[in-house]
């Protein structure tokens, strides 16, 4: 396993080599645009965004110190898009009492090749959480999926996230969920 601010990789027996790297907006725009504009990604909020708009958004994210985007690769192929953020520097931070050590994430699993694979999302999510929690200052992970996204909420709850209140963000009604570091790394 290797880790740095921009890269993390790990071999998972029976799954393959999983690598996480920062999004390079100019290089990754085709895959990101393809994923975020699909019907299955409707809760990502970019279904009608053109390629140039998606590129602008990811170039803007890339310019921030508080928000970051990552592609997760499995055996060299991109399979998921994750974003991280500091809740105090995000609209979500205006909707709940941000604690020191809170750290936010967003998750978008790419379209499956050849159909669904049991355990795939859990393995990718667990790997990303390992990456995020490699920083000992991150004490609680915060997520706020669209409150209508029952599939994501169920998946996150299975991973150990505990539901909090629903909140109103500028573009959605969201369900806050929290994962305490101690629940994952006692």
PDB file of C-alpha atoms in Angstrom:
ATOM      1  CA  UNK A   1       0.000   0.000   0.000  1.00  0.00           C
ATOM      2  CA  UNK A   2       1.260   3.469  -0.856  1.00  0.00           C
ATOM      3  CA  UNK A   3      -0.208   6.780   0.149  1.00  0.00           C
ATOM      4  CA  UNK A   4       0.521  10.440  -0.511  1.00  0.00           C
ATOM      5  CA  UNK A   5      -1.612  13.568  -0.769  1.00  0.00           C
ATOM      6  CA  UNK A   6      -2.407  12.745  -4.390  1.00  0.00           C
ATOM      7  CA  UNK A   7      -2.200   8.960  -4.660  1.00  0.00           C
ATOM      8  CA  UNK A   8      -3.176   5.790  -2.840  1.00  0.00           C
ATOM      9  CA  UNK A   9      -3.026   2.236  -4.098  1.00  0.00           C
ATOM     10  CA  UNK A  10      -3.706  -1.152  -2.663  1.00  0.00           C
ATOM     11  CA  UNK A  11      -4.044  -4.694  -3.945  1.00  0.00           C
ATOM     12  CA  UNK A  12      -7.250  -6.319  -2.737  1.00  0.00           C
ATOM     13  CA  UNK A  13      -7.219 -10.100  -2.958  1.00  0.00           C
ATOM     14  CA  UNK A  14      -9.946 -11.327  -5.308  1.00  0.00           C
ATOM     15  CA  UNK A  15     -10.727  -7.781  -6.468  1.00  0.00           C
ATOM     16  CA  UNK A  16      -7.574  -6.356  -8.027  1.00  0.00           C
ATOM     17  CA  UNK A  17      -5.368  -3.302  -7.802  1.00  0.00           C
ATOM     18  CA  UNK A  18      -7.255  -0.222  -6.605  1.00  0.00           C
ATOM     19  CA  UNK A  19      -5.611   3.160  -7.141  1.00  0.00           C
ATOM     20  CA  UNK A  20      -6.882   6.610  -6.200  1.00  0.00           C
ATOM     21  CA  UNK A  21      -5.563   9.746  -7.849  1.00  0.00           C
ATOM     22  CA  UNK A  22      -6.579  13.364  -8.072  1.00  0.00           C
ATOM     23  CA  UNK A  23      -8.810  14.275 -10.987  1.00  0.00           C
ATOM     24  CA  UNK A  24      -6.975  15.984 -13.825  1.00  0.00           C
ATOM     25  CA  UNK A  25      -9.858  17.978 -15.300  1.00  0.00           C
ATOM     26  CA  UNK A  26      -8.472  18.367 -18.824  1.00  0.00           C
ATOM     27  CA  UNK A  27      -7.487  14.701 -19.087  1.00  0.00           C
ATOM     28  CA  UNK A  28     -10.470  13.187 -17.278  1.00  0.00           C
ATOM     29  CA  UNK A  29     -13.317  15.293 -18.680  1.00  0.00           C
ATOM     30  CA  UNK A  30     -14.583  12.654 -21.116  1.00  0.00           C
ATOM     31  CA  UNK A  31     -15.107   9.971 -18.478  1.00  0.00           C
ATOM     32  CA  UNK A  32     -16.459  12.414 -15.881  1.00  0.00           C
ATOM     33  CA  UNK A  33     -18.891  14.040 -18.316  1.00  0.00           C
ATOM     34  CA  UNK A  34     -20.085  10.621 -19.477  1.00  0.00           C
ATOM     35  CA  UNK A  35     -20.743   9.477 -15.910  1.00  0.00           C
ATOM     36  CA  UNK A  36     -22.342  12.622 -14.421  1.00  0.00           C
ATOM     37  CA  UNK A  37     -24.817  13.083 -17.277  1.00  0.00           C
ATOM     38  CA  UNK A  38     -26.278   9.556 -17.200  1.00  0.00           C
ATOM     39  CA  UNK A  39     -29.734   8.912 -15.763  1.00  0.00           C
ATOM     40  CA  UNK A  40     -28.215   6.667 -13.087  1.00  0.00           C
ATOM     41  CA  UNK A  41     -26.300   9.751 -11.834  1.00  0.00           C
ATOM     42  CA  UNK A  42     -29.343  12.040 -11.588  1.00  0.00           C
ATOM     43  CA  UNK A  43     -28.692  12.766  -7.908  1.00  0.00           C
ATOM     44  CA  UNK A  44     -25.236  14.143  -8.805  1.00  0.00           C
ATOM     45  CA  UNK A  45     -27.124  17.152 -10.201  1.00  0.00           C
ATOM     46  CA  UNK A  46     -25.355  17.469 -13.556  1.00  0.00           C
ATOM     47  CA  UNK A  47     -27.614  15.494 -15.942  1.00  0.00           C
ATOM     48  CA  UNK A  48     -28.063  18.411 -18.339  1.00  0.00           C
ATOM     49  CA  UNK A  49     -24.569  19.879 -18.059  1.00  0.00           C
ATOM     50  CA  UNK A  50     -22.554  20.141 -21.256  1.00  0.00           C
ATOM     51  CA  UNK A  51     -18.959  18.992 -21.505  1.00  0.00           C
ATOM     52  CA  UNK A  52     -17.583  22.546 -21.118  1.00  0.00           C
ATOM     53  CA  UNK A  53     -19.692  23.213 -18.010  1.00  0.00           C
ATOM     54  CA  UNK A  54     -18.529  19.984 -16.365  1.00  0.00           C
ATOM     55  CA  UNK A  55     -14.933  20.909 -17.221  1.00  0.00           C
ATOM     56  CA  UNK A  56     -15.423  24.382 -15.649  1.00  0.00           C
ATOM     57  CA  UNK A  57     -16.787  22.817 -12.465  1.00  0.00           C
ATOM     58  CA  UNK A  58     -13.883  20.380 -12.098  1.00  0.00           C
ATOM     59  CA  UNK A  59     -11.301  23.040 -12.935  1.00  0.00           C
ATOM     60  CA  UNK A  60     -12.865  25.196 -10.214  1.00  0.00           C
ATOM     61  CA  UNK A  61     -12.755  22.293  -7.715  1.00  0.00           C
ATOM     62  CA  UNK A  62      -9.130  21.725  -8.683  1.00  0.00           C
ATOM     63  CA  UNK A  63      -8.349  25.346  -7.768  1.00  0.00           C
ATOM     64  CA  UNK A  64      -9.665  25.022  -4.195  1.00  0.00           C
ATOM     65  CA  UNK A  65      -7.738  23.997  -1.091  1.00  0.00           C
ATOM     66  CA  UNK A  66     -10.901  22.816   0.675  1.00  0.00           C
ATOM     67  CA  UNK A  67     -12.506  20.618  -2.012  1.00  0.00           C
ATOM     68  CA  UNK A  68     -10.894  17.839  -4.035  1.00  0.00           C
ATOM     69  CA  UNK A  69     -11.978  15.326  -6.665  1.00  0.00           C
ATOM     70  CA  UNK A  70     -10.510  11.850  -7.172  1.00  0.00           C
ATOM     71  CA  UNK A  71     -10.876   9.045  -9.664  1.00  0.00           C
ATOM     72  CA  UNK A  72     -10.652   5.515  -8.376  1.00  0.00           C
ATOM     73  CA  UNK A  73      -9.197   2.965 -10.765  1.00  0.00           C
ATOM     74  CA  UNK A  74      -9.463  -0.800 -10.633  1.00  0.00           C
ATOM     75  CA  UNK A  75      -6.726  -2.559 -12.540  1.00  0.00           C
ATOM     76  CA  UNK A  76      -6.059   0.655 -14.470  1.00  0.00           C
ATOM     77  CA  UNK A  77      -9.695   1.446 -15.413  1.00  0.00           C
ATOM     78  CA  UNK A  78     -11.651   4.299 -13.824  1.00  0.00           C
ATOM     79  CA  UNK A  79     -14.550   2.927 -11.769  1.00  0.00           C
ATOM     80  CA  UNK A  80     -15.601   5.717  -9.383  1.00  0.00           C
ATOM     81  CA  UNK A  81     -15.500   9.444  -8.800  1.00  0.00           C
ATOM     82  CA  UNK A  82     -15.161  10.773  -5.252  1.00  0.00           C
ATOM     83  CA  UNK A  83     -15.069  14.290  -3.960  1.00  0.00           C
ATOM     84  CA  UNK A  84     -13.946  15.485  -0.561  1.00  0.00           C
ATOM     85  CA  UNK A  85     -14.590  18.769   1.170  1.00  0.00           C
ATOM     86  CA  UNK A  86     -14.203  20.604   4.427  1.00  0.00           C
ATOM     87  CA  UNK A  87     -17.773  21.124   5.680  1.00  0.00           C
ATOM     88  CA  UNK A  88     -16.945  24.541   7.183  1.00  0.00           C
ATOM     89  CA  UNK A  89     -16.077  25.766   3.670  1.00  0.00           C
ATOM     90  CA  UNK A  90     -19.192  24.319   2.029  1.00  0.00           C
ATOM     91  CA  UNK A  91     -22.916  25.199   2.117  1.00  0.00           C
ATOM     92  CA  UNK A  92     -23.545  22.003   4.121  1.00  0.00           C
ATOM     93  CA  UNK A  93     -21.601  23.567   6.989  1.00  0.00           C
ATOM     94  CA  UNK A  94     -24.311  26.202   7.349  1.00  0.00           C
ATOM     95  CA  UNK A  95     -26.893  23.473   8.026  1.00  0.00           C
ATOM     96  CA  UNK A  96     -25.415  21.607  10.998  1.00  0.00           C
ATOM     97  CA  UNK A  97     -22.930  22.154  13.828  1.00  0.00           C
ATOM     98  CA  UNK A  98     -19.574  21.372  12.225  1.00  0.00           C
ATOM     99  CA  UNK A  99     -17.160  19.704  14.637  1.00  0.00           C
ATOM    100  CA  UNK A 100     -13.372  19.932  14.475  1.00  0.00           C
ATOM    101  CA  UNK A 101     -12.225  16.949  12.417  1.00  0.00           C
ATOM    102  CA  UNK A 102     -15.372  16.724  10.261  1.00  0.00           C
ATOM    103  CA  UNK A 103     -14.624  15.831   6.653  1.00  0.00           C
ATOM    104  CA  UNK A 104     -17.164  15.529   3.838  1.00  0.00           C
ATOM    105  CA  UNK A 105     -17.290  13.138   0.900  1.00  0.00           C
ATOM    106  CA  UNK A 106     -19.398  12.557  -2.227  1.00  0.00           C
ATOM    107  CA  UNK A 107     -19.421   9.270  -4.148  1.00  0.00           C
ATOM    108  CA  UNK A 108     -20.326   8.375  -7.729  1.00  0.00           C
ATOM    109  CA  UNK A 109     -19.769   4.794  -8.843  1.00  0.00           C
ATOM    110  CA  UNK A 110     -19.138   4.581 -12.579  1.00  0.00           C
ATOM    111  CA  UNK A 111     -21.378   2.508 -14.812  1.00  0.00           C
ATOM    112  CA  UNK A 112     -20.700  -1.225 -14.421  1.00  0.00           C
ATOM    113  CA  UNK A 113     -19.063  -3.127 -17.246  1.00  0.00           C
ATOM    114  CA  UNK A 114     -20.919  -6.370 -17.890  1.00  0.00           C
ATOM    115  CA  UNK A 115     -23.505  -5.865 -15.147  1.00  0.00           C
ATOM    116  CA  UNK A 116     -23.542  -5.549 -11.404  1.00  0.00           C
ATOM    117  CA  UNK A 117     -20.828  -7.210  -9.330  1.00  0.00           C
ATOM    118  CA  UNK A 118     -21.732  -8.225  -5.771  1.00  0.00           C
ATOM    119  CA  UNK A 119     -19.568  -6.420  -3.214  1.00  0.00           C
ATOM    120  CA  UNK A 120     -18.141  -3.948  -5.731  1.00  0.00           C
ATOM    121  CA  UNK A 121     -19.517  -0.715  -4.241  1.00  0.00           C
ATOM    122  CA  UNK A 122     -18.672  -1.797  -0.695  1.00  0.00           C
ATOM    123  CA  UNK A 123     -15.082  -2.592  -1.645  1.00  0.00           C
ATOM    124  CA  UNK A 124     -14.620   0.721  -3.456  1.00  0.00           C
ATOM    125  CA  UNK A 125     -16.227   2.689  -0.605  1.00  0.00           C
ATOM    126  CA  UNK A 126     -14.140   0.890   2.042  1.00  0.00           C
ATOM    127  CA  UNK A 127     -10.968   1.627   0.077  1.00  0.00           C
ATOM    128  CA  UNK A 128     -11.854   5.303  -0.241  1.00  0.00           C
ATOM    129  CA  UNK A 129     -12.630   5.516   3.478  1.00  0.00           C
ATOM    130  CA  UNK A 130      -9.194   3.989   4.196  1.00  0.00           C
ATOM    131  CA  UNK A 131      -7.673   6.716   2.018  1.00  0.00           C
ATOM    132  CA  UNK A 132      -9.644   9.495   3.725  1.00  0.00           C
ATOM    133  CA  UNK A 133      -8.989   8.190   7.236  1.00  0.00           C
ATOM    134  CA  UNK A 134      -5.251   7.863   6.630  1.00  0.00           C
ATOM    135  CA  UNK A 135      -5.196  11.455   7.919  1.00  0.00           C
ATOM    136  CA  UNK A 136      -5.558  11.114  11.724  1.00  0.00           C
ATOM    137  CA  UNK A 137      -7.103  14.594  11.954  1.00  0.00           C
ATOM    138  CA  UNK A 138     -10.252  13.393  10.215  1.00  0.00           C
ATOM    139  CA  UNK A 139     -12.467  12.342  13.084  1.00  0.00           C
ATOM    140  CA  UNK A 140     -15.891  12.146  11.459  1.00  0.00           C
ATOM    141  CA  UNK A 141     -16.945  11.619   7.849  1.00  0.00           C
ATOM    142  CA  UNK A 142     -19.995  13.576   6.700  1.00  0.00           C
ATOM    143  CA  UNK A 143     -22.161  12.748   3.688  1.00  0.00           C
ATOM    144  CA  UNK A 144     -25.334  14.423   2.452  1.00  0.00           C
ATOM    145  CA  UNK A 145     -26.943  12.460  -0.351  1.00  0.00           C
ATOM    146  CA  UNK A 146     -30.220  13.602  -1.845  1.00  0.00           C
ATOM    147  CA  UNK A 147     -32.933  12.514   0.610  1.00  0.00           C
ATOM    148  CA  UNK A 148     -34.708  10.703  -2.262  1.00  0.00           C
ATOM    149  CA  UNK A 149     -31.638   8.552  -2.996  1.00  0.00           C
ATOM    150  CA  UNK A 150     -32.685   5.558  -0.889  1.00  0.00           C
ATOM    151  CA  UNK A 151     -30.087   3.312  -2.547  1.00  0.00           C
ATOM    152  CA  UNK A 152     -27.176   5.541  -1.471  1.00  0.00           C
ATOM    153  CA  UNK A 153     -28.569   6.058   2.021  1.00  0.00           C
ATOM    154  CA  UNK A 154     -29.008   2.295   2.499  1.00  0.00           C
ATOM    155  CA  UNK A 155     -25.473   1.615   1.223  1.00  0.00           C
ATOM    156  CA  UNK A 156     -23.938   4.230   3.498  1.00  0.00           C
ATOM    157  CA  UNK A 157     -25.877   2.944   6.505  1.00  0.00           C
ATOM    158  CA  UNK A 158     -24.596  -0.581   5.766  1.00  0.00           C
ATOM    159  CA  UNK A 159     -21.068   0.863   5.778  1.00  0.00           C
ATOM    160  CA  UNK A 160     -21.603   2.190   9.307  1.00  0.00           C
ATOM    161  CA  UNK A 161     -22.847   5.730   8.681  1.00  0.00           C
ATOM    162  CA  UNK A 162     -25.467   6.927  11.168  1.00  0.00           C
ATOM    163  CA  UNK A 163     -28.351   9.069   9.885  1.00  0.00           C
ATOM    164  CA  UNK A 164     -28.630  12.607  11.161  1.00  0.00           C
ATOM    165  CA  UNK A 165     -31.241  15.213  10.258  1.00  0.00           C
ATOM    166  CA  UNK A 166     -32.454  16.101   6.799  1.00  0.00           C
ATOM    167  CA  UNK A 167     -31.278  19.523   5.659  1.00  0.00           C
ATOM    168  CA  UNK A 168     -32.151  21.935   2.867  1.00  0.00           C
ATOM    169  CA  UNK A 169     -29.252  22.795   0.570  1.00  0.00           C
ATOM    170  CA  UNK A 170     -29.496  25.209  -2.379  1.00  0.00           C
ATOM    171  CA  UNK A 171     -30.028  22.373  -4.880  1.00  0.00           C
ATOM    172  CA  UNK A 172     -31.622  19.574  -2.844  1.00  0.00           C
ATOM    173  CA  UNK A 173     -33.168  18.231   0.330  1.00  0.00           C
ATOM    174  CA  UNK A 174     -30.364  16.131   1.771  1.00  0.00           C
ATOM    175  CA  UNK A 175     -30.016  13.396   4.348  1.00  0.00           C
ATOM    176  CA  UNK A 176     -27.022  13.973   6.616  1.00  0.00           C
ATOM    177  CA  UNK A 177     -25.155  10.829   7.660  1.00  0.00           C
ATOM    178  CA  UNK A 178     -22.070  10.585   9.864  1.00  0.00           C
ATOM    179  CA  UNK A 179     -19.333   7.998  10.330  1.00  0.00           C
ATOM    180  CA  UNK A 180     -17.192   8.399  13.446  1.00  0.00           C
ATOM    181  CA  UNK A 181     -13.545   7.474  12.967  1.00  0.00           C
ATOM    182  CA  UNK A 182     -13.702   5.329  16.122  1.00  0.00           C
ATOM    183  CA  UNK A 183     -16.359   3.124  14.473  1.00  0.00           C
ATOM    184  CA  UNK A 184     -13.969   2.294  11.629  1.00  0.00           C
ATOM    185  CA  UNK A 185     -10.557   2.614  13.284  1.00  0.00           C
ATOM    186  CA  UNK A 186     -10.935   1.931  17.012  1.00  0.00           C
TER     187      UNK A 186
END
